[in-house]
PDB file of C-alpha atoms in Angstrom:
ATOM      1  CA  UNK A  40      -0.337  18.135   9.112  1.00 43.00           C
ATOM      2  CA  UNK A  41       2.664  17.974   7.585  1.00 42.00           C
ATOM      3  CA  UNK A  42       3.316  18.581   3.298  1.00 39.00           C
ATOM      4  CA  UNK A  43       5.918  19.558   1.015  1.00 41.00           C
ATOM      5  CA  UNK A  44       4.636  22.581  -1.191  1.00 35.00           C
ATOM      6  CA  UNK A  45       7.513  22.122  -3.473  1.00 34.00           C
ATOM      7  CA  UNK A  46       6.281  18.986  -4.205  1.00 39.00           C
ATOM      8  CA  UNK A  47       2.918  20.360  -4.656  1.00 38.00           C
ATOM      9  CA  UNK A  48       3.903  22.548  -7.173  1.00 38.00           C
ATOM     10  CA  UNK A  49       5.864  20.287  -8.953  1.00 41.00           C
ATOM     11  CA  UNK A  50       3.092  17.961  -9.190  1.00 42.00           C
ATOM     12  CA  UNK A  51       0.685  20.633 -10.044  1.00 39.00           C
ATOM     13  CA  UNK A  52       2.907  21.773 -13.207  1.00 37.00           C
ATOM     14  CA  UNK A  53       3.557  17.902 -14.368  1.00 39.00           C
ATOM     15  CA  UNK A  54      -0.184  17.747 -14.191  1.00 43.00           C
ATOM     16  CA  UNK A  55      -0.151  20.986 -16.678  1.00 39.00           C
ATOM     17  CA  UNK A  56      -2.135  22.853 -13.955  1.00 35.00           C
ATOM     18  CA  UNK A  57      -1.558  27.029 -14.427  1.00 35.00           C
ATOM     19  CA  UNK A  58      -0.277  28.495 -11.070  1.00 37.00           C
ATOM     20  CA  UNK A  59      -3.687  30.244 -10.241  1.00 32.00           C
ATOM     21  CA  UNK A  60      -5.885  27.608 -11.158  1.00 43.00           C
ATOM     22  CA  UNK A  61      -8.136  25.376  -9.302  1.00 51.00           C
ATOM     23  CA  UNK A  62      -6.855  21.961  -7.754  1.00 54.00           C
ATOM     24  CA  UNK A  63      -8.012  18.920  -9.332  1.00 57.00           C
ATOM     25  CA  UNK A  64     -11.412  17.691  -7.998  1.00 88.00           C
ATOM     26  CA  UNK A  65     -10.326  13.965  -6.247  1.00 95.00           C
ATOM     27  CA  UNK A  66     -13.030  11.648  -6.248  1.00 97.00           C
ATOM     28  CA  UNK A  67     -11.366   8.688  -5.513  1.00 98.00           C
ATOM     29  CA  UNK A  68      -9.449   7.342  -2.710  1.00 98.00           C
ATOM     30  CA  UNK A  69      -6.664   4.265  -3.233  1.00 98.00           C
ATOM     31  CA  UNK A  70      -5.462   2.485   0.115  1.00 98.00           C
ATOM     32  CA  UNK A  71      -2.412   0.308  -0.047  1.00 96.00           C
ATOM     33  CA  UNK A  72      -2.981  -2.513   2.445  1.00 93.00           C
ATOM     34  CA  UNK A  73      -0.053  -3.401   4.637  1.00 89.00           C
ATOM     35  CA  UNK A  74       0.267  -0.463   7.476  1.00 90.00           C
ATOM     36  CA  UNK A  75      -2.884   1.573   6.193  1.00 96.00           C
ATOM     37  CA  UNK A  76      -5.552  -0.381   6.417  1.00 96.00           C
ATOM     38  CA  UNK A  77      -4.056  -3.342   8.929  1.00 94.00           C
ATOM     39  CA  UNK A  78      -0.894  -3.796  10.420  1.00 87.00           C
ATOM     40  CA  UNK A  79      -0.167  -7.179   8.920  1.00 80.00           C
ATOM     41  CA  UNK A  80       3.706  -6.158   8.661  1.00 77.00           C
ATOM     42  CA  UNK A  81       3.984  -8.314  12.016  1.00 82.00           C
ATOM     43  CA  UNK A  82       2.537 -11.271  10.581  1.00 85.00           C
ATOM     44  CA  UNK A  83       5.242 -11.427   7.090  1.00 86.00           C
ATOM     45  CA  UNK A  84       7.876 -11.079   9.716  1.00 91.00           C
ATOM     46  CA  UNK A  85       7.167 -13.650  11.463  1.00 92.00           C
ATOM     47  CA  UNK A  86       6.332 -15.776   8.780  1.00 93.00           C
ATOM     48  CA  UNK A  87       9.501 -14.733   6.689  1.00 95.00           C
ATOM     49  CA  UNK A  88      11.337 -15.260  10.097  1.00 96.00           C
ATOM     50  CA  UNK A  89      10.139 -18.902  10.141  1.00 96.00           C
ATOM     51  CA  UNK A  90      11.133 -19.396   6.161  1.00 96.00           C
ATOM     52  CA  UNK A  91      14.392 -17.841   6.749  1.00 96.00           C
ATOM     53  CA  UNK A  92      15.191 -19.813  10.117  1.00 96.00           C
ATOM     54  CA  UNK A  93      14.443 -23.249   8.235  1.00 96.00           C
ATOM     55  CA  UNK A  94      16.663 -22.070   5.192  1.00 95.00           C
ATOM     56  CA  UNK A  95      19.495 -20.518   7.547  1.00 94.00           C
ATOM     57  CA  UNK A  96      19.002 -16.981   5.449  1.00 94.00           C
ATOM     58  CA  UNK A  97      20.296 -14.330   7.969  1.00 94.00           C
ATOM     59  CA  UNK A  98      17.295 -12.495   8.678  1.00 95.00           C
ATOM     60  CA  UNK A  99      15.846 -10.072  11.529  1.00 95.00           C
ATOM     61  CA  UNK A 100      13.286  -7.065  11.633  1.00 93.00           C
ATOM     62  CA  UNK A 101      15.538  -4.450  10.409  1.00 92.00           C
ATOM     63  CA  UNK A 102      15.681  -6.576   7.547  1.00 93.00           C
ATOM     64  CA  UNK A 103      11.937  -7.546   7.136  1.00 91.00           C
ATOM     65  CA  UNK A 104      11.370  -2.832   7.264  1.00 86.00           C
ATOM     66  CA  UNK A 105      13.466  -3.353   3.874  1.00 88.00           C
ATOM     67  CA  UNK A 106      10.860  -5.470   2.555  1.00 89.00           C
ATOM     68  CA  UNK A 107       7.747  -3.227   3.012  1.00 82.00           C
ATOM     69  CA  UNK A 108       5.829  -2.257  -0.001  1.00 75.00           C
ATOM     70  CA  UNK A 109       7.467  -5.464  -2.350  1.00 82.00           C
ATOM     71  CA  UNK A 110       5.283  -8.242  -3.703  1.00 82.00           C
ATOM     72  CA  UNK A 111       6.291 -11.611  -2.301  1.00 88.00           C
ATOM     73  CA  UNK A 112       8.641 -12.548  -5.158  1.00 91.00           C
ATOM     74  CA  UNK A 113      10.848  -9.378  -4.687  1.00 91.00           C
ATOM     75  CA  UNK A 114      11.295 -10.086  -0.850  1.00 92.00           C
ATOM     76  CA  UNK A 115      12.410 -12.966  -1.246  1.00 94.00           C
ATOM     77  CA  UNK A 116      14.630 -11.841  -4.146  1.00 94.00           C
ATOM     78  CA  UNK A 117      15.877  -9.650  -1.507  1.00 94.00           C
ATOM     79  CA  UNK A 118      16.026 -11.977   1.260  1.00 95.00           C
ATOM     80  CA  UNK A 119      18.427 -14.704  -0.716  1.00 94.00           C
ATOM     81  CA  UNK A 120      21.005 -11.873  -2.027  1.00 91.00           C
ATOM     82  CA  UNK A 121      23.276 -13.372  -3.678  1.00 89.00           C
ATOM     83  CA  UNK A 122      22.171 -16.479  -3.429  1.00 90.00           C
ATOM     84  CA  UNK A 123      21.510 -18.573  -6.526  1.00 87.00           C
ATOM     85  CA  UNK A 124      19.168 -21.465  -6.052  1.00 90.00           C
ATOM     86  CA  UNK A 125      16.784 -22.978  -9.113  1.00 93.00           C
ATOM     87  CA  UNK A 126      13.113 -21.159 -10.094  1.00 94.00           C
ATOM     88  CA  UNK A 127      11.698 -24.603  -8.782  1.00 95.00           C
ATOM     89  CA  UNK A 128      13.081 -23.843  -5.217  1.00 95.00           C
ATOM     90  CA  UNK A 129      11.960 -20.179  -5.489  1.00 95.00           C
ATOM     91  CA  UNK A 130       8.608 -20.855  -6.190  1.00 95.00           C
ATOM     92  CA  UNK A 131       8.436 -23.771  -3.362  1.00 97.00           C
ATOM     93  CA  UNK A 132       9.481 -21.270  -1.233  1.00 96.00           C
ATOM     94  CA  UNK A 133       6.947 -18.707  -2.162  1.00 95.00           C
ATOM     95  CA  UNK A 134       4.466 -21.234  -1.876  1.00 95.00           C
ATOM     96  CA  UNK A 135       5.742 -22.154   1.820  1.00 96.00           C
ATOM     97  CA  UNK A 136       5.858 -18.569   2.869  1.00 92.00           C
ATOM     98  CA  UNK A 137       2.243 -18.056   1.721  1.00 91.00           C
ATOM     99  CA  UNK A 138       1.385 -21.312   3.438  1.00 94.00           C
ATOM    100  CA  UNK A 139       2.490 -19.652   6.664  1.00 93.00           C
ATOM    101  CA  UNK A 140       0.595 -16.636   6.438  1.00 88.00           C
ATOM    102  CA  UNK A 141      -2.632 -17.832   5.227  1.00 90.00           C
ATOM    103  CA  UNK A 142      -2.653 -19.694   8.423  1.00 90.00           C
ATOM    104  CA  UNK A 143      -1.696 -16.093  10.250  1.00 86.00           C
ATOM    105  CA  UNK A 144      -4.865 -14.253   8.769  1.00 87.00           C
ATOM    106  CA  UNK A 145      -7.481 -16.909   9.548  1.00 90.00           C
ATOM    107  CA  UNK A 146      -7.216 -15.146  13.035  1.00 88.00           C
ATOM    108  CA  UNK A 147      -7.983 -11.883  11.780  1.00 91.00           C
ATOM    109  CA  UNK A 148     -11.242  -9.860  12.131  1.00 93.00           C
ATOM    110  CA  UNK A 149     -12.464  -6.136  12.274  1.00 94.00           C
ATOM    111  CA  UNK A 150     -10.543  -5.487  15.114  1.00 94.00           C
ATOM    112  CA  UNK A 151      -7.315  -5.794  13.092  1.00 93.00           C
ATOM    113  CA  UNK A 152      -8.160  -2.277  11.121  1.00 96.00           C
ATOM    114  CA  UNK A 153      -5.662   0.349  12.272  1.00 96.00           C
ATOM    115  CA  UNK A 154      -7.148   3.157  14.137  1.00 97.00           C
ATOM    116  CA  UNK A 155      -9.173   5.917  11.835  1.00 98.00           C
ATOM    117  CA  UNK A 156      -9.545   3.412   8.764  1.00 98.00           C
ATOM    118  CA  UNK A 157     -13.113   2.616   9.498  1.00 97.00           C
ATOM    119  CA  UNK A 158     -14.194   6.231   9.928  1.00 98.00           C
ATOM    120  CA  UNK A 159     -12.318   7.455   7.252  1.00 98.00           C
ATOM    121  CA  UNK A 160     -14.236   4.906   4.767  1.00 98.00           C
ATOM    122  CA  UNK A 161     -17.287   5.969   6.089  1.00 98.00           C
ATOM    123  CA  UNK A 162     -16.793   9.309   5.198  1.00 98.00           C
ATOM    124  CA  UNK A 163     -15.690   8.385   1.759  1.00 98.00           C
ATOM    125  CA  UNK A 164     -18.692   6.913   1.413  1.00 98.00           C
ATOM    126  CA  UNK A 165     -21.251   9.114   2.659  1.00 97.00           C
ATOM    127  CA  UNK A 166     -19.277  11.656   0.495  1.00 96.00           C
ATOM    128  CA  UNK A 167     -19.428   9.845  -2.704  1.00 97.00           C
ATOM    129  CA  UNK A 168     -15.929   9.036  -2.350  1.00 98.00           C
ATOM    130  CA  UNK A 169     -14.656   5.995  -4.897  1.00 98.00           C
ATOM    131  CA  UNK A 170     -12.720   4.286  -3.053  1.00 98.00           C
ATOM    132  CA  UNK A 171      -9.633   1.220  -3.762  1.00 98.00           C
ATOM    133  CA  UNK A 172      -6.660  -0.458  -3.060  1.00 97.00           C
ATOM    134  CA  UNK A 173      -3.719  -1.451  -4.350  1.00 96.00           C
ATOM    135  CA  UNK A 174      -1.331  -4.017  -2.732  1.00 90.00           C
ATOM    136  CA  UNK A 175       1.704  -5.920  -3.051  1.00 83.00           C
ATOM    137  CA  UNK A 176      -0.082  -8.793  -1.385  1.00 82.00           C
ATOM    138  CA  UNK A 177      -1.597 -11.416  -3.197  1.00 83.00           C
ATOM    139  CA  UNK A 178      -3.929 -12.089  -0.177  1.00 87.00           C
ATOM    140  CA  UNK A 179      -5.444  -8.929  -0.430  1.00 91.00           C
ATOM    141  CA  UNK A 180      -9.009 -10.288  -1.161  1.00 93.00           C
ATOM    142  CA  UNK A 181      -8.596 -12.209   1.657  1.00 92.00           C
ATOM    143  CA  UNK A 182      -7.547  -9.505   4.179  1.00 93.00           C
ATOM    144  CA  UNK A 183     -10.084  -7.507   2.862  1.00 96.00           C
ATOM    145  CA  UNK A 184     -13.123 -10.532   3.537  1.00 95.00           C
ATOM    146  CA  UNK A 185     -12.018 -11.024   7.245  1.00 95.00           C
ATOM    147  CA  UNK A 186     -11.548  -7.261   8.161  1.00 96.00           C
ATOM    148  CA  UNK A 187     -15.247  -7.183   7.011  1.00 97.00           C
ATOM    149  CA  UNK A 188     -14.550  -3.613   4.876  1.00 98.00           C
ATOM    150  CA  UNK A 189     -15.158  -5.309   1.395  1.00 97.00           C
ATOM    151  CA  UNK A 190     -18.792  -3.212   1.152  1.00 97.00           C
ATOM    152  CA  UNK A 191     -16.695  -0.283   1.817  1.00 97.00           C
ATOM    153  CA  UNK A 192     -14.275  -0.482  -1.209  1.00 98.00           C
ATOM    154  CA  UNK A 193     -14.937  -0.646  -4.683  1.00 98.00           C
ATOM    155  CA  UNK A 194     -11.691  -1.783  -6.394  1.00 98.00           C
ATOM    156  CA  UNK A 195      -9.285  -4.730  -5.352  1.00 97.00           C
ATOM    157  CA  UNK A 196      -6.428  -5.090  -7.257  1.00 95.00           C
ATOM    158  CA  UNK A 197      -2.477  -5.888  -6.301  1.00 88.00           C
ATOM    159  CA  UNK A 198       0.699  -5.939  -8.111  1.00 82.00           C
ATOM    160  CA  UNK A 199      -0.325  -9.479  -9.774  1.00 83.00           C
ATOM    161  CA  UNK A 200      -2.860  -7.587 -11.892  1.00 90.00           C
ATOM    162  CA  UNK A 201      -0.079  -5.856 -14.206  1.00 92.00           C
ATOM    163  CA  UNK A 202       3.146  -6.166 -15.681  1.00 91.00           C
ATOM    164  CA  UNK A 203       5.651  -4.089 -13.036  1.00 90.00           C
ATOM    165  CA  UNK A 204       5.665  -4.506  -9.278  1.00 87.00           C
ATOM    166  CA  UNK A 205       5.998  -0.838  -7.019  1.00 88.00           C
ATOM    167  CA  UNK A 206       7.857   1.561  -7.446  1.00 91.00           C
ATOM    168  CA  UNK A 207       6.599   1.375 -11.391  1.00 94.00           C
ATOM    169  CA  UNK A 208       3.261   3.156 -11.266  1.00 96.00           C
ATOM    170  CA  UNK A 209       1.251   0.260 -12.620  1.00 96.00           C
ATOM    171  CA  UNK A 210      -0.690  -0.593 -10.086  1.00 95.00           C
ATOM    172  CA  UNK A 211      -2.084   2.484  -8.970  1.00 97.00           C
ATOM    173  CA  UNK A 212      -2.940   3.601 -12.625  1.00 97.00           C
ATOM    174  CA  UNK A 213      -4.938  -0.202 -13.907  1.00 97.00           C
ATOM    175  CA  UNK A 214      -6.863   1.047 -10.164  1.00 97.00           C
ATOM    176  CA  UNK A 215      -7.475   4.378 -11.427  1.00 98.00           C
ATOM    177  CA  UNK A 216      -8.552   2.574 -14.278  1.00 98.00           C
ATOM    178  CA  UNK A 217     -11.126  -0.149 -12.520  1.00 98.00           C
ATOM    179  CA  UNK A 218     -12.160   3.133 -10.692  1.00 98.00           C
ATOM    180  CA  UNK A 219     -13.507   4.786 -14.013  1.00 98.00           C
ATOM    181  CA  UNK A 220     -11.109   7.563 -12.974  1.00 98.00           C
ATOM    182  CA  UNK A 221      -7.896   9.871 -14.162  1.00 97.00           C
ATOM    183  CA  UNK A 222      -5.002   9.816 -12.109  1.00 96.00           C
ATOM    184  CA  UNK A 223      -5.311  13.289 -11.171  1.00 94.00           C
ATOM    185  CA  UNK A 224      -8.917  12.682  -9.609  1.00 96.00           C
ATOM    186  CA  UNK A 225      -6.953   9.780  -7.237  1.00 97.00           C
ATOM    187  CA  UNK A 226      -5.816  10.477  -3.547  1.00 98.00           C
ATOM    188  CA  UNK A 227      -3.202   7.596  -2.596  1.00 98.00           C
ATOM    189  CA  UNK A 228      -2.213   6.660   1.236  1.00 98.00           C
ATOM    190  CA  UNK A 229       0.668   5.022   1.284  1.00 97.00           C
ATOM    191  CA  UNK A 230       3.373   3.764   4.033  1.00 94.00           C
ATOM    192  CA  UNK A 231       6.125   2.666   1.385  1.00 91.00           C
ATOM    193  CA  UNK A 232       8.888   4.496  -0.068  1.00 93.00           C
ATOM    194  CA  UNK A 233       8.332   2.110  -2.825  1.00 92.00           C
ATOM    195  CA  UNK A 234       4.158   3.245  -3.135  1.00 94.00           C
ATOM    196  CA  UNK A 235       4.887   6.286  -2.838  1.00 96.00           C
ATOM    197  CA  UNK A 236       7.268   6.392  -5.677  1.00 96.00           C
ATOM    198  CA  UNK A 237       5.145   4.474  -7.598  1.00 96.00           C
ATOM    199  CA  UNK A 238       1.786   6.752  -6.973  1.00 97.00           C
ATOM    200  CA  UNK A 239       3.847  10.247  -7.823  1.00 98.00           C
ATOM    201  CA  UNK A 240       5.029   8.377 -10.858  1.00 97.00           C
ATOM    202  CA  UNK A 241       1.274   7.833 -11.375  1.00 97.00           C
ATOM    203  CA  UNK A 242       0.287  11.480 -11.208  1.00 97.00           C
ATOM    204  CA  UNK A 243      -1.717  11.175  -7.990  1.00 97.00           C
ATOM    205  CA  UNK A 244      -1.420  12.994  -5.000  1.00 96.00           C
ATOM    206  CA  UNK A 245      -0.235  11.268  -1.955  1.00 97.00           C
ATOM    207  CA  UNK A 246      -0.451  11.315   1.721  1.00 98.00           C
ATOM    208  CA  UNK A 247       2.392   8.999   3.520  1.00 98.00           C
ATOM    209  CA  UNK A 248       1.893   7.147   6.710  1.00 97.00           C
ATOM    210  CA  UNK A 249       5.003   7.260   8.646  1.00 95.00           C
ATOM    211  CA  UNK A 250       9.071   9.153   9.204  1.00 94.00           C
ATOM    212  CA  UNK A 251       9.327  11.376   7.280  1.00 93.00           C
ATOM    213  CA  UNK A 252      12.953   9.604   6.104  1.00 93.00           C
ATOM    214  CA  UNK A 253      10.393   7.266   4.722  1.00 93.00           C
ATOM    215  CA  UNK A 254       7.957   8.583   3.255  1.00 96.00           C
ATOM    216  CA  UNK A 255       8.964  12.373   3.231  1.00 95.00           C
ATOM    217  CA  UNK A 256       8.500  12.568  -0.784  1.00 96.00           C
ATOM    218  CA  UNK A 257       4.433  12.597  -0.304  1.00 97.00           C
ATOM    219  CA  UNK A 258       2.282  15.588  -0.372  1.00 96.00           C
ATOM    220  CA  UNK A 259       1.125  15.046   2.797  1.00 96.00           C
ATOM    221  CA  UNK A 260       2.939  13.331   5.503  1.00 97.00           C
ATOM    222  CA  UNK A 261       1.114  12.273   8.835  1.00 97.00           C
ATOM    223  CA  UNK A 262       1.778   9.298  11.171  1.00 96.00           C
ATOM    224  CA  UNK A 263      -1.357   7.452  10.739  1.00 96.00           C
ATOM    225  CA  UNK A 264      -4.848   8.278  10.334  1.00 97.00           C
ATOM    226  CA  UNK A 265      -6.002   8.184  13.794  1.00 97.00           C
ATOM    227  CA  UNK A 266      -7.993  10.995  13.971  1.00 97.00           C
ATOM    228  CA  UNK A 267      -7.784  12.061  10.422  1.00 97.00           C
ATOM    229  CA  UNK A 268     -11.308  13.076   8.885  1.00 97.00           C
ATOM    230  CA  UNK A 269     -11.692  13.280   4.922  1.00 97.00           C
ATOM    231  CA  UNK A 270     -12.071  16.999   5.558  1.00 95.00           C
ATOM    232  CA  UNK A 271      -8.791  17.181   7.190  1.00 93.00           C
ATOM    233  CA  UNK A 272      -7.384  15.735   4.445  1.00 95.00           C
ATOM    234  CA  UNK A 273      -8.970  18.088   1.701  1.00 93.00           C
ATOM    235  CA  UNK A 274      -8.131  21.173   3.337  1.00 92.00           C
ATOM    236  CA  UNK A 275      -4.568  19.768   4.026  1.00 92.00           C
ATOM    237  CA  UNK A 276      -4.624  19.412  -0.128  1.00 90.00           C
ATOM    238  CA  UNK A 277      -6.443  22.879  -0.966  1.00 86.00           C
ATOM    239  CA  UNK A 278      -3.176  24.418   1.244  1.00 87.00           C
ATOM    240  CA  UNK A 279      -0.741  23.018  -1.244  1.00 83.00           C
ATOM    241  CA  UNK A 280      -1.824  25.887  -3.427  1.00 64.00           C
TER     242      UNK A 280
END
């Protein structure tokens, strides 16, 4: 595994941890959704490919990477530049574009979960592991129904549930909250820059699915959990020393 012990010890000390002390206990877990749990990145692209083909907004998948880890809204945001168009056209195209997918995920079961995500929540759970997520998506309840994991995780919440999209810690600290939990207890996994940002901001520690020119600013950096026990993971933490 791959970590950053100046980051460690940075976010030891903003956690007002002394040097020789003991790491936090973490009894919670927080998933974002998109690329850790399913890869449903395929599925916006195509359905912000169809929006953007019908509007003629210049759009490819170099584009769509840009997008990962922002609520709808902000993509779209994005996506128009400097484009001005009325909030009535914004929101018919948010509306559109969530049209599209919802008809995407109706196709999606169990065997959508990315490799090592249902082991992994096992072993939260047989180790008394809280467990949550927090996405950009809106869907999220959804996704979560027809991958068939919703016994498996405690807390569902997304960016809709507070006042400031990721990179703004928000979300991960109203789950830490619906968790019963402090920051410090919470393990994120994250794919985003923008998650990622957003769960250091938080106080949490972080492991980050992915390049390192992405998500290089975690604690822990590994290319996906395939593999990845929650032992692994706490020894990989209890080095960061």
């Amino acid at each position: 595994m791959m970590y950053s012990s100046n980051l460690a010890k940075e976010h030891k000390n903003s956690l007002n941890l002394e040097e020789s002390s003991t790491l936090p206990q973490i009894r919670g877990v927080i998933f974002d959704m998109d690329g850790v749990i399913t890869d449903t990145i395929e599925y916006h692209y195509q359905t912000w490919q169809q929006l953007a083909d019908e509007e003629g907004i210049p759009f490819n998948r170099e584009a769509n990477e840009e997008l990962r880890g922002l609520s709808r809204r902000d993509s779209l945001i994005k996506m128009l530049g400097d484009r001005e168009i009325f909030e009535e056209k914004i929101q018919e195209l948010l509306d559109r574009k969530n049209r599209y997918y919802l008809e995407f995920i109706q196709t999606m079961n169990s065997d959508q979960l990315l490799p090592g995500v249902e082991n992994l929540l096992n072993e939260l759970r047989a180790a008394n592991i809280k467990t949550g997520i927090a996405s950009a998506s809106q869907n999220v309840h959804r996704v979560v129904d027809r991958l068939g994991i919703r016994d498996r995780i405690d807390v569902i919440t997304n960016v809709y549930n507070v006042n400031r999209p990721k990179p703004a810690p928000d979300v991960f600290v109203y789950a830490a909250e619906e968790l019963g939990l402090l920051p410090r207890e919470c393990l994120v996994i994250e794919d985003a820059e923008s998650g990622i940002e957003a769960a250091l901001a938080a106080g949490m520690w972080v492991v980050g699915l992915g390049p390192g020119d992405r998500v290089g600013q975690a604690h822990i950096v590994l290319p996906n959990l395939e593999g990845v026990h929650w032992s692994d993971l706490l020894l990989a933490i209890q080095s960061l020393r």
